[in-house]
Coordinates of C-alpha atoms in Angstrom, one line a residue:
X272 CA 0.9 -0.1 0.1
X273 CA 1.9 3.7 -1.0
X274 CA 1.1 5.6 1.7
X275 CA -2.7 6.5 2.5
X276 CA -3.8 10.3 1.7
X277 CA -6.8 10.0 5.1
X278 CA -7.2 8.0 8.3
X279 CA -10.5 6.3 9.2
X280 CA -10.9 7.1 12.1
X281 CA -13.5 4.5 14.2
X282 CA -14.2 3.9 17.7
X283 CA -16.2 0.8 18.8
X284 CA -17.0 -0.9 22.2
X285 CA -18.7 -4.2 22.7
X286 CA -20.6 -3.9 18.5
X287 CA -19.0 -7.3 16.6
X288 CA -21.4 -7.0 13.5
X289 CA -21.8 -3.5 13.4
X290 CA -17.5 -3.3 12.9
X291 CA -18.0 -5.4 10.1
X292 CA -21.1 -3.7 8.6
X293 CA -17.7 -0.3 8.6
X294 CA -15.3 -2.3 7.6
X295 CA -16.9 -4.3 4.7
X296 CA -18.7 -0.5 3.0
X297 CA -15.3 0.7 3.7
X298 CA -13.0 -2.1 2.5
X299 CA -15.4 -1.3 -1.4
X300 CA -15.2 2.5 -1.6
X301 CA -14.0 3.4 -4.8
X302 CA -11.1 5.3 -4.5
X303 CA -8.0 6.3 -6.0
X304 CA -6.3 7.7 -3.0
X305 CA -4.9 5.4 0.1
X306 CA -6.4 4.7 3.3
X307 CA -5.4 4.0 6.6
X308 CA -8.6 2.4 9.1
X309 CA -7.5 3.0 13.0
X310 CA -10.2 0.7 14.6
X311 CA -10.4 2.0 18.6
X312 CA -11.2 -1.0 20.5
X313 CA -13.0 1.0 23.6
X314 CA -12.0 -2.1 26.4
X315 CA -15.0 -4.3 25.3
X316 CA -16.1 -7.6 26.7
X317 CA -17.2 -9.8 24.0
X318 CA -15.6 -10.4 20.2
X319 CA -15.5 -7.3 19.1
X320 CA -11.7 -7.4 18.9
X321 CA -11.2 -10.7 17.2
X322 CA -13.6 -9.2 14.9
X323 CA -11.3 -7.4 14.3
X324 CA -8.4 -8.8 13.9
X325 CA -9.9 -11.0 11.2
X326 CA -9.8 -8.6 8.8
X327 CA -6.3 -10.1 7.0
X328 CA -5.9 -6.2 5.1
X329 CA -3.0 -4.3 6.1
X330 CA -5.2 -1.1 5.5
X331 CA -6.7 -2.1 8.7
X332 CA -4.8 -1.2 12.2
X333 CA -7.3 -2.5 15.5
X334 CA -6.0 -0.1 18.7
X335 CA -7.0 0.2 21.8
X336 CA -8.3 2.4 24.5
X337 CA -8.2 1.7 28.0
X338 CA -8.0 3.9 30.3
X339 CA -11.1 5.6 29.6
X340 CA -14.8 4.4 28.4
X341 CA -15.7 7.1 26.6
X342 CA -15.9 7.4 22.6
X343 CA -14.7 10.6 22.4
X344 CA -11.0 9.3 24.7
X345 CA -11.4 6.6 21.8
X346 CA -10.8 8.6 18.8
X347 CA -9.0 10.6 20.5
X348 CA -5.9 7.3 20.3
X349 CA -7.1 7.3 17.4
X350 CA -6.0 10.8 16.5
X351 CA -2.3 10.5 18.2
X352 CA -1.4 6.8 16.3
X353 CA -2.7 8.4 12.8
X354 CA 0.2 9.4 10.8
X355 CA -2.5 11.4 7.9
X356 CA -2.6 15.4 7.6
X357 CA -6.8 14.5 7.0
X358 CA -8.0 12.1 9.8
X359 CA -12.1 11.3 9.0
X360 CA -14.9 9.8 11.3
X361 CA -16.8 7.3 11.9
X362 CA -18.9 5.7 14.0
X363 CA -18.7 1.5 14.3
X364 CA -22.6 0.8 13.3
X365 CA -22.0 2.9 9.5
X366 CA -22.0 1.8 6.2
X367 CA -20.9 4.6 3.9
X368 CA -21.6 5.3 -0.8
X369 CA -19.4 3.3 -3.0
X370 CA -18.3 7.4 -3.4
X371 CA -17.8 8.6 0.3
X372 CA -14.2 8.8 0.4
X373 CA -14.0 10.1 -3.4
X374 CA -16.4 12.8 -3.1
X375 CA -15.9 14.0 0.5
X376 CA -12.1 14.2 -0.5
X377 CA -13.2 16.1 -3.6
X378 CA -15.3 19.3 -1.3
X379 CA -12.3 19.1 0.6
X380 CA -9.4 20.0 -2.0
X381 CA -11.6 21.9 -4.0
X382 CA -13.2 24.6 -0.7
X383 CA -9.5 24.5 0.8
X384 CA -11.8 22.5 4.0
X385 CA -10.6 22.9 7.3
X386 CA -13.6 20.7 8.7
X387 CA -15.8 18.8 6.5
X388 CA -19.1 17.4 7.1
X389 CA -20.9 14.8 5.6
X390 CA -24.3 14.3 4.7
X391 CA -26.0 11.3 6.9
X392 CA -28.7 9.8 6.5
X393 CA -31.3 6.9 8.7
X394 CA -32.5 3.9 7.0
X395 CA -35.0 2.1 8.5
X396 CA -36.0 -1.7 8.8
X397 CA -38.8 -2.9 6.8
X398 CA -41.1 -3.2 8.8
X399 CA -40.6 0.5 11.0
X400 CA -41.6 0.7 14.5
X401 CA -43.1 4.5 16.0
X402 CA -39.5 4.8 17.9
X403 CA -37.8 4.3 14.4
X404 CA -39.9 6.5 12.3
X405 CA -39.5 9.3 14.3
X406 CA -35.7 9.0 14.9
X407 CA -35.7 8.8 11.0
X408 CA -38.2 12.4 11.4
X409 CA -36.1 14.0 14.0
X410 CA -33.1 12.7 12.2
X411 CA -29.6 14.5 11.2
X412 CA -29.9 17.8 9.5
X413 CA -26.4 17.6 9.3
X414 CA -26.2 20.7 7.0
X415 CA -28.2 23.2 9.8
X416 CA -25.4 22.0 12.4
X417 CA -23.2 23.3 10.8
X418 CA -24.2 26.6 8.7
X419 CA -26.3 27.5 12.1
X420 CA -24.3 25.7 15.6
X421 CA -20.3 25.6 14.0
X422 CA -20.7 22.2 14.5
X423 CA -21.3 18.0 13.1
X424 CA -21.5 14.5 14.3
X425 CA -17.7 12.4 14.8
X426 CA -20.5 10.0 12.6
X427 CA -18.8 11.9 9.4
X428 CA -16.6 14.5 9.9
X429 CA -13.4 15.4 8.4
X430 CA -10.9 17.4 10.1
X431 CA -6.7 18.6 9.0
X432 CA -4.8 17.1 11.4
X433 CA -3.2 20.9 12.1
X434 CA -6.5 22.1 13.4
X435 CA -6.5 19.7 16.5
X436 CA -2.6 20.8 16.8
X437 CA -4.1 24.0 18.0
X438 CA -7.5 23.7 18.7
X439 CA -6.6 20.5 21.4
X440 CA -8.6 16.7 21.2
X441 CA -12.0 16.3 21.6
X442 CA -12.9 15.6 25.3
X443 CA -13.5 12.5 27.0
X444 CA -15.5 14.5 30.6
X445 CA -18.7 14.4 28.1
X446 CA -20.7 11.7 28.0
X447 CA -22.8 13.7 24.9
X448 CA -21.6 16.9 22.8
X449 CA -18.1 16.7 22.4
X450 CA -18.8 16.7 18.9
X451 CA -20.8 20.1 19.3
X452 CA -17.9 21.9 21.7
X453 CA -14.6 20.7 19.4
X454 CA -16.8 21.5 16.6
X455 CA -17.4 25.0 18.3
X456 CA -12.7 25.0 19.1
X457 CA -12.3 24.8 16.1
X458 CA -15.2 27.4 14.8
X459 CA -14.4 30.2 17.4
X460 CA -10.7 29.6 16.2
X461 CA -11.4 30.8 12.3
X462 CA -11.1 27.6 10.7
X463 CA -12.5 26.6 7.3
X464 CA -16.0 24.6 7.5
X465 CA -17.2 23.3 4.8
X466 CA -20.5 20.3 4.0
X467 CA -19.8 18.3 1.2
X468 CA -23.2 16.8 0.1
X469 CA -23.1 13.5 -1.4
X470 CA -20.7 12.4 0.4
X471 CA -23.0 10.3 1.6
X472 CA -23.0 7.8 5.2
X473 CA -25.5 5.4 6.2
X474 CA -27.3 5.3 10.2
X475 CA -29.0 3.0 11.2
X476 CA -32.4 4.9 13.4
X477 CA -32.6 3.7 16.6
X478 CA -36.1 1.2 16.8
X479 CA -36.6 1.0 20.0
X480 CA -38.4 2.9 23.0
X481 CA -36.2 2.1 25.8
X482 CA -33.3 3.3 22.7
X483 CA -34.2 6.7 21.8
X484 CA -34.9 7.7 25.9
X485 CA -31.2 5.8 26.8
X486 CA -30.4 8.4 24.1
X487 CA -31.6 12.0 25.9
X488 CA -30.8 10.9 28.6
X489 CA -27.4 11.2 27.8
X490 CA -27.4 14.2 26.1
X491 CA -29.0 15.9 28.5
X492 CA -26.7 14.9 30.9
X493 CA -23.8 16.4 27.5
X494 CA -25.8 19.8 27.6
X495 CA -24.9 19.5 31.5
X496 CA -22.0 18.5 31.5
X497 CA -20.9 20.9 28.6
X498 CA -22.6 24.8 31.1
X499 CA -20.3 23.4 33.9
X500 CA -17.4 23.3 32.4
X501 CA -17.7 26.1 29.7
X502 CA -19.5 28.2 31.4
X503 CA -19.1 31.1 28.8
X504 CA -19.9 29.3 26.3
X505 CA -23.1 27.6 26.8
X506 CA -25.0 29.5 30.4
X507 CA -24.7 29.0 33.8
X508 CA -25.9 25.3 35.2
X509 CA -29.7 25.2 36.4
X510 CA -31.3 26.3 32.4
X511 CA -30.9 23.6 29.7
X512 CA -29.2 25.0 26.3
X513 CA -31.6 23.5 23.3
X514 CA -30.3 20.5 22.4
X515 CA -29.6 20.6 18.5
X516 CA -31.9 19.1 15.4
X517 CA -35.2 18.6 14.9
X518 CA -37.5 18.6 17.9
X519 CA -41.2 19.3 16.5
X520 CA -43.2 17.8 13.9
X521 CA -43.5 18.5 10.6
X522 CA -46.3 19.8 9.8
X523 CA -47.3 18.8 6.0
X524 CA -47.1 15.4 8.7
X525 CA -50.0 12.5 8.5
X526 CA -52.0 14.1 11.5
X527 CA -52.0 10.5 13.2
X528 CA -47.7 10.9 12.9
X529 CA -48.0 14.5 13.4
X530 CA -50.3 13.4 17.1
X531 CA -47.0 9.9 17.8
X532 CA -44.7 12.7 17.4
X533 CA -45.3 15.8 18.8
X534 CA -46.2 12.8 22.6
X535 CA -42.9 11.6 21.6
X536 CA -40.9 14.5 21.4
X537 CA -42.1 15.7 24.7
X538 CA -41.7 12.6 26.5
X539 CA -38.2 12.4 24.9
X540 CA -37.9 16.0 26.5
X541 CA -38.7 15.5 29.6
X542 CA -36.3 11.6 29.3
X543 CA -33.6 14.5 28.3
X544 CA -34.8 17.1 31.1
X545 CA -34.3 14.0 33.5
X546 CA -30.6 13.1 32.4
X547 CA -30.0 17.1 32.8
X548 CA -31.3 17.3 36.2
X549 CA -29.4 13.5 37.5
X550 CA -26.0 15.4 36.1
X551 CA -26.1 18.2 38.0
X552 CA -27.0 16.7 41.1
X553 CA -23.3 14.5 41.0
X554 CA -20.3 16.0 43.4
X555 CA -18.5 18.1 40.9
X556 CA -14.6 15.8 40.5
X557 CA -12.0 17.8 42.6
X558 CA -9.2 15.5 41.6
X559 CA -6.2 16.7 40.8
X560 CA -6.0 14.6 37.5
X561 CA -4.0 16.6 34.4
X562 CA -7.6 15.3 31.3
X563 CA -9.5 17.5 33.7
X564 CA -8.2 20.6 33.5
X565 CA -9.7 20.7 29.9
X566 CA -9.4 19.3 26.2
X567 CA -6.3 17.2 26.2
X568 CA -3.4 17.7 23.5
X569 CA -2.2 16.7 20.5

């Protein structure tokens, strides 16, 4: 393999099927660019590392992050071990279009981007539940995130290595919202942020109410942590900031769906509020760990 031009960093925890799906998708890319895949196992307790090792492909490297249970910490381990000037990030349960890498790199170079977001499409199962249909409807409006809130999800992101050298890595203290916090640092530092609408990644919907509640509780925790750690940017703890994404059902939906989605949205708002309140009730860690003083540096 020639020297790769991009490193694709994929954190994973206890997801053998998901990482297999993602690797299969990556390895069939239609591109002239050489790339390296860094899978960072975040202390899985199942056969996930063995699944990664089963791929006999020199484009794949298995790394381990065992000190901190955090997808952001796992991504930081990938960043520290990458040797390319362009770093891409995917999640372990995603697939990519055949031309994803080629199109993303074309846009990256054509726009002279420092930080590039990709398009995300949520995929429904054959017989979607109410939870799945709601998840797809509220979705990933990535272009809106980038334009209005100056960040992109870490499941669909390209970043120049020099940006991490300048502004630091992801903050592993955050349960959620680390993508937003990092993107806001990048924006505040004046880097060029662009969107590649023809570089598409596919993310499965969350298909159960339980999975939606789990996500929103985590988001609520992340909102409280953002305020506790960065009050000048996100406000003092006590009044939760509005989360990202579309939360209100479109008026064009059938009445039945609009009513059901509206009720589900209110229920999940309560779940998010519970996560926020529980996080605020936790005692502040006053330990001397240097990692508690801010995002780690490259």
